[in-house]
CSV table of C-alpha atoms in Angstrom, one decimal:
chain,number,residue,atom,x,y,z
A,1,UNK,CA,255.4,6.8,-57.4
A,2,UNK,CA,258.5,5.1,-58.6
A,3,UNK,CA,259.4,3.7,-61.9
A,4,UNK,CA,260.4,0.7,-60.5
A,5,UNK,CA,258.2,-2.6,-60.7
A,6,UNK,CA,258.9,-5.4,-58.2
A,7,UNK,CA,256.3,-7.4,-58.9
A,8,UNK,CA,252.6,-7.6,-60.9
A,9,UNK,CA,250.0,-10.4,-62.0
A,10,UNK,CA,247.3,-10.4,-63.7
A,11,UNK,CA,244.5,-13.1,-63.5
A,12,UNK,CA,241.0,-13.7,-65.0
A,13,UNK,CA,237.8,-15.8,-64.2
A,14,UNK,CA,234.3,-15.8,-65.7
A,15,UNK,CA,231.5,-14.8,-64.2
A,16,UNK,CA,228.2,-16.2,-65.3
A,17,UNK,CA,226.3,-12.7,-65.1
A,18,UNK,CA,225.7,-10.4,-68.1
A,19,UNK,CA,227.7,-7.3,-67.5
A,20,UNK,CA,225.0,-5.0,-67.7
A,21,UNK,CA,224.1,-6.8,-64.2
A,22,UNK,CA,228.2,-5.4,-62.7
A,23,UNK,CA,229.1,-2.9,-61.1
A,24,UNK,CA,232.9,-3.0,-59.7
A,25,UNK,CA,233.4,-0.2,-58.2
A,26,UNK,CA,230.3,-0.7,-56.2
A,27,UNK,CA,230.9,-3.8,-55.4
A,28,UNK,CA,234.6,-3.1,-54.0
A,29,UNK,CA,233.3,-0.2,-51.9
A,30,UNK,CA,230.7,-2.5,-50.2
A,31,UNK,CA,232.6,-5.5,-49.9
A,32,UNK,CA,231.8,-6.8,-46.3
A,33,UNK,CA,234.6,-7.8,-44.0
A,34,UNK,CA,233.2,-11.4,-44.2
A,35,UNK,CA,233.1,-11.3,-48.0
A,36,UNK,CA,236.7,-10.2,-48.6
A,37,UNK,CA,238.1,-13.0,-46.1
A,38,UNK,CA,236.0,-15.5,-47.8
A,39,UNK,CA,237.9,-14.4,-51.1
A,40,UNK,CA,241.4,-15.9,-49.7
A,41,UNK,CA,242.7,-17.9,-47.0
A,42,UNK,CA,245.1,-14.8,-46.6
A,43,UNK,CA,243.1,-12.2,-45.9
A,44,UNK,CA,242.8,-10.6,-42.7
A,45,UNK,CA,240.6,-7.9,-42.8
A,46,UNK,CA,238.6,-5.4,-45.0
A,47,UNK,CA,237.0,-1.7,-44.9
A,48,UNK,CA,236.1,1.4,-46.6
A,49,UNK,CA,236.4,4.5,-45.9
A,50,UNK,CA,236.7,8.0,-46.9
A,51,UNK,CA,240.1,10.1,-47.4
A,52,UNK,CA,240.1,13.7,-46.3
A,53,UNK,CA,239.1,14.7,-49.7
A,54,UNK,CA,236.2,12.6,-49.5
A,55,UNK,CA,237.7,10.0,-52.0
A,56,UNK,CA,236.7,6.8,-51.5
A,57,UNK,CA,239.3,4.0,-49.9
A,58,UNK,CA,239.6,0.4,-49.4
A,59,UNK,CA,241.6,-0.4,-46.4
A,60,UNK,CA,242.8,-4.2,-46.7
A,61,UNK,CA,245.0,-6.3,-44.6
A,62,UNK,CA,246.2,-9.7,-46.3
A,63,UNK,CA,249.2,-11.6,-46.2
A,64,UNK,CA,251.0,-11.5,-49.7
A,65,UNK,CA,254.7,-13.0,-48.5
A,66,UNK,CA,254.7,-10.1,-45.8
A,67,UNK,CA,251.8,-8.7,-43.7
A,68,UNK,CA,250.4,-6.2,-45.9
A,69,UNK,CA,248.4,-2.8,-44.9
A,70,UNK,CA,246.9,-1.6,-47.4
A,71,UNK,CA,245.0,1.9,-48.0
A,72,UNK,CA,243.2,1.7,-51.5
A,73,UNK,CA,242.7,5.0,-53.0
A,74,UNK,CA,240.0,5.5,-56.2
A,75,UNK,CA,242.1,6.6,-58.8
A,76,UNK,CA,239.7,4.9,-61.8
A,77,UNK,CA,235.8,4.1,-60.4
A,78,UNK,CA,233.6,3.3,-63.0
A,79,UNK,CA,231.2,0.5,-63.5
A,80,UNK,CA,232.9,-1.8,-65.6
A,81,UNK,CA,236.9,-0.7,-64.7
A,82,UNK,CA,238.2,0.2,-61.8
A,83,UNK,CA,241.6,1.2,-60.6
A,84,UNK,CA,242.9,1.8,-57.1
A,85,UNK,CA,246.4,3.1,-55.5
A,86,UNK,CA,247.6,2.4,-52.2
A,87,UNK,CA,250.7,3.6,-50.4
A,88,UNK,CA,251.2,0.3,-48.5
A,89,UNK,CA,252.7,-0.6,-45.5
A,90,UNK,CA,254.5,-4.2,-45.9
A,91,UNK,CA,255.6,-5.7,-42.1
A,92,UNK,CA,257.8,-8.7,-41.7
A,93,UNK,CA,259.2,-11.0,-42.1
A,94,UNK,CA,260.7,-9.4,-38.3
A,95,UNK,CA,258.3,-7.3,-36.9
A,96,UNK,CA,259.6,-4.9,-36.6
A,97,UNK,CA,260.6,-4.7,-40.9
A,98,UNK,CA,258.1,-2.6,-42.4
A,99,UNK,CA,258.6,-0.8,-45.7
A,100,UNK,CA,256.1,1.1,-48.0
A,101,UNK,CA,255.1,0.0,-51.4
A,102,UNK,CA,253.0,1.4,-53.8
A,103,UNK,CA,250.5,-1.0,-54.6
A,104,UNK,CA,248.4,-0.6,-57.7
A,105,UNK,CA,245.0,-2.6,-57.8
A,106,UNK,CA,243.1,-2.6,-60.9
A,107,UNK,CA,240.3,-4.8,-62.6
A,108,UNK,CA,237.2,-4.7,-65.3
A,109,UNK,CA,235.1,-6.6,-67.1
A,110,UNK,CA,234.4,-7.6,-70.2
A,111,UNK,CA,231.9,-9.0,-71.9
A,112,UNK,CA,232.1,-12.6,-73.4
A,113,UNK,CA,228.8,-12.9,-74.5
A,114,UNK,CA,224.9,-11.7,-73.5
A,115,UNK,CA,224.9,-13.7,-70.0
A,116,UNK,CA,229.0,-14.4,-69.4
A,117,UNK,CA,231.3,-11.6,-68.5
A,118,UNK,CA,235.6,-12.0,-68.2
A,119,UNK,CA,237.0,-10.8,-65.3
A,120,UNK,CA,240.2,-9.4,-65.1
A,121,UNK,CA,242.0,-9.0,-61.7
A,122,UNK,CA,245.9,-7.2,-62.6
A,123,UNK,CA,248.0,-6.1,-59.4
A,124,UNK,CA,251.1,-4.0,-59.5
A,125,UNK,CA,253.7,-3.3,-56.3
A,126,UNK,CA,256.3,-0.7,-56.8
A,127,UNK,CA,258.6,0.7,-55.2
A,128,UNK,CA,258.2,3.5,-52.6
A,129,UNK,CA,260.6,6.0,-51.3
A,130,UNK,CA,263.0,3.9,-48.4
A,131,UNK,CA,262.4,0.8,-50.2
A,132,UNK,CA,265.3,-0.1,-52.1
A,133,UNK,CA,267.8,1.5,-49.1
A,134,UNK,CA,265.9,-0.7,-46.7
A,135,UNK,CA,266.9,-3.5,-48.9
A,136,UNK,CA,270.5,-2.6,-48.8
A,137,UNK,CA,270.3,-2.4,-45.0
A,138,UNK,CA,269.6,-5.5,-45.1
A,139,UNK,CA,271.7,-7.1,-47.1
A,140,UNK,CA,268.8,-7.9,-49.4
A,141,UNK,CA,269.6,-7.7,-53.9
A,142,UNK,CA,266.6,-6.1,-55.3
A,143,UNK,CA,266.1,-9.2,-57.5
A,144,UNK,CA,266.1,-11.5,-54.6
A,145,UNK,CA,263.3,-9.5,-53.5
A,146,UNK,CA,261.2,-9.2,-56.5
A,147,UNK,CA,261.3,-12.7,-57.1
A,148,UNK,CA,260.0,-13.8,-53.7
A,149,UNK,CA,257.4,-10.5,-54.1
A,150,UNK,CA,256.6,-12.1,-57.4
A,151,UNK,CA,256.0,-15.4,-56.8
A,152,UNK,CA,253.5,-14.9,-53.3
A,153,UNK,CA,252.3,-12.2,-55.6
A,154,UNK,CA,251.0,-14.4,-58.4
A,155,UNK,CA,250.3,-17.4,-56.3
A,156,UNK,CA,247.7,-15.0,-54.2
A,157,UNK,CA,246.2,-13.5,-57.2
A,158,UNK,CA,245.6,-17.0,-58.6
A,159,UNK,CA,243.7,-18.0,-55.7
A,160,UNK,CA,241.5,-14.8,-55.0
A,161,UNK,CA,240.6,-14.0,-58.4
A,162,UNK,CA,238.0,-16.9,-59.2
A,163,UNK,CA,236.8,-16.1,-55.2
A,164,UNK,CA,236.4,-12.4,-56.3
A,165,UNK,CA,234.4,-13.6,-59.7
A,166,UNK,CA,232.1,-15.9,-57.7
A,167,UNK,CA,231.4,-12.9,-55.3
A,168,UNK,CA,230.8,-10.6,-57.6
A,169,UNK,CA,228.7,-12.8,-59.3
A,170,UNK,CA,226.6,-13.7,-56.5
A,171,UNK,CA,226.0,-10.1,-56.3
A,172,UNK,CA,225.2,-9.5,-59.9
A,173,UNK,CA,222.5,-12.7,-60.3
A,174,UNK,CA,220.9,-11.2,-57.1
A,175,UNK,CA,220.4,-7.6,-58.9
A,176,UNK,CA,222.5,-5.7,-56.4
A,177,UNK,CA,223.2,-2.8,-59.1
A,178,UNK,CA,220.2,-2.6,-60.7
């Protein structure tokens, strides 16, 4: 992992659920196909899956500016935070550009009060190794870059955090953790 940020957001949304009744990292690890492209108009697909080292991992496949693959490692998985890293592959806007990122996903929850719990939904992309030199192949300034990264970055977070919230609680009013 590099040092160097291109782009992050962070977004929130209540969910009218007591937090007692959330689990996150359940809840990401058994989010359906269905589920995850109901949670933005840019998502493609969604699995999980286990690494070689039996870690569990989200696979995603959204479109945040450029078609993003995206292989979501636990790195943080408890019931009320939960942080995951991905090594991801971003394709386009040719076809035949694709780049890694590192790709940072993390969210919790907090409690507002007894029943209402804050969600908080922060994504960070970074630099990978090639990144930056693929940039300069293509003529590309870093900050032109991170500012197009930034904006599709923040405009998709906007719109799939309250989707994630309503999901989760969904999930939470119908006792799905207990």
């Amino acid at each position: 992992m590099t040092d160097r940020i291109i782009a992050e957001s962070v977004s929130e949304s209540t969910i009218q659920a007591p937090l007692t009744a959330i689990d996150l990292t359940e809840w990401v690890f058994t989010l359906t196909d269905s589920e995850y492209q109901a949670c933005s108009k840019n998502h493609i697909a969604g699995a999980t899956t286990l690494t070689p080292e039996g870690k569990r991992m989200s696979i995603n496949v959204e479109h945040v500016g450029n078609l993003m693959v995206q292989h979501y490692v636990e790195d943080v998985a408890e019931r009320n935070h939960c942080r995951l890293v991905s090594l991801s592959d971003s394709i386009g806007p040719e076809i035949g550009a694709r780049v890694k990122l590192v790709v940072i996903w993390e969210f919790s929850a907090e409690a507002i009060d007894a029943g209402t719990t804050n969600f908080i939904n922060k994504v960070e992309v970074r630099t990978a190794p090639g990144y930056l030199e693929a940039l300069e192949e293509r003529g590309v300034p870093f900050a032109v870059a991170s500012e197009a990264a930034q904006k599709a970055l923040s405009a998709h977070n906007a719109e799939e955090t309250p989707l994630f919230a309503r999901d989760i609680e969904r999930k939470a009013r119908a006792s799905r953790w207990g």
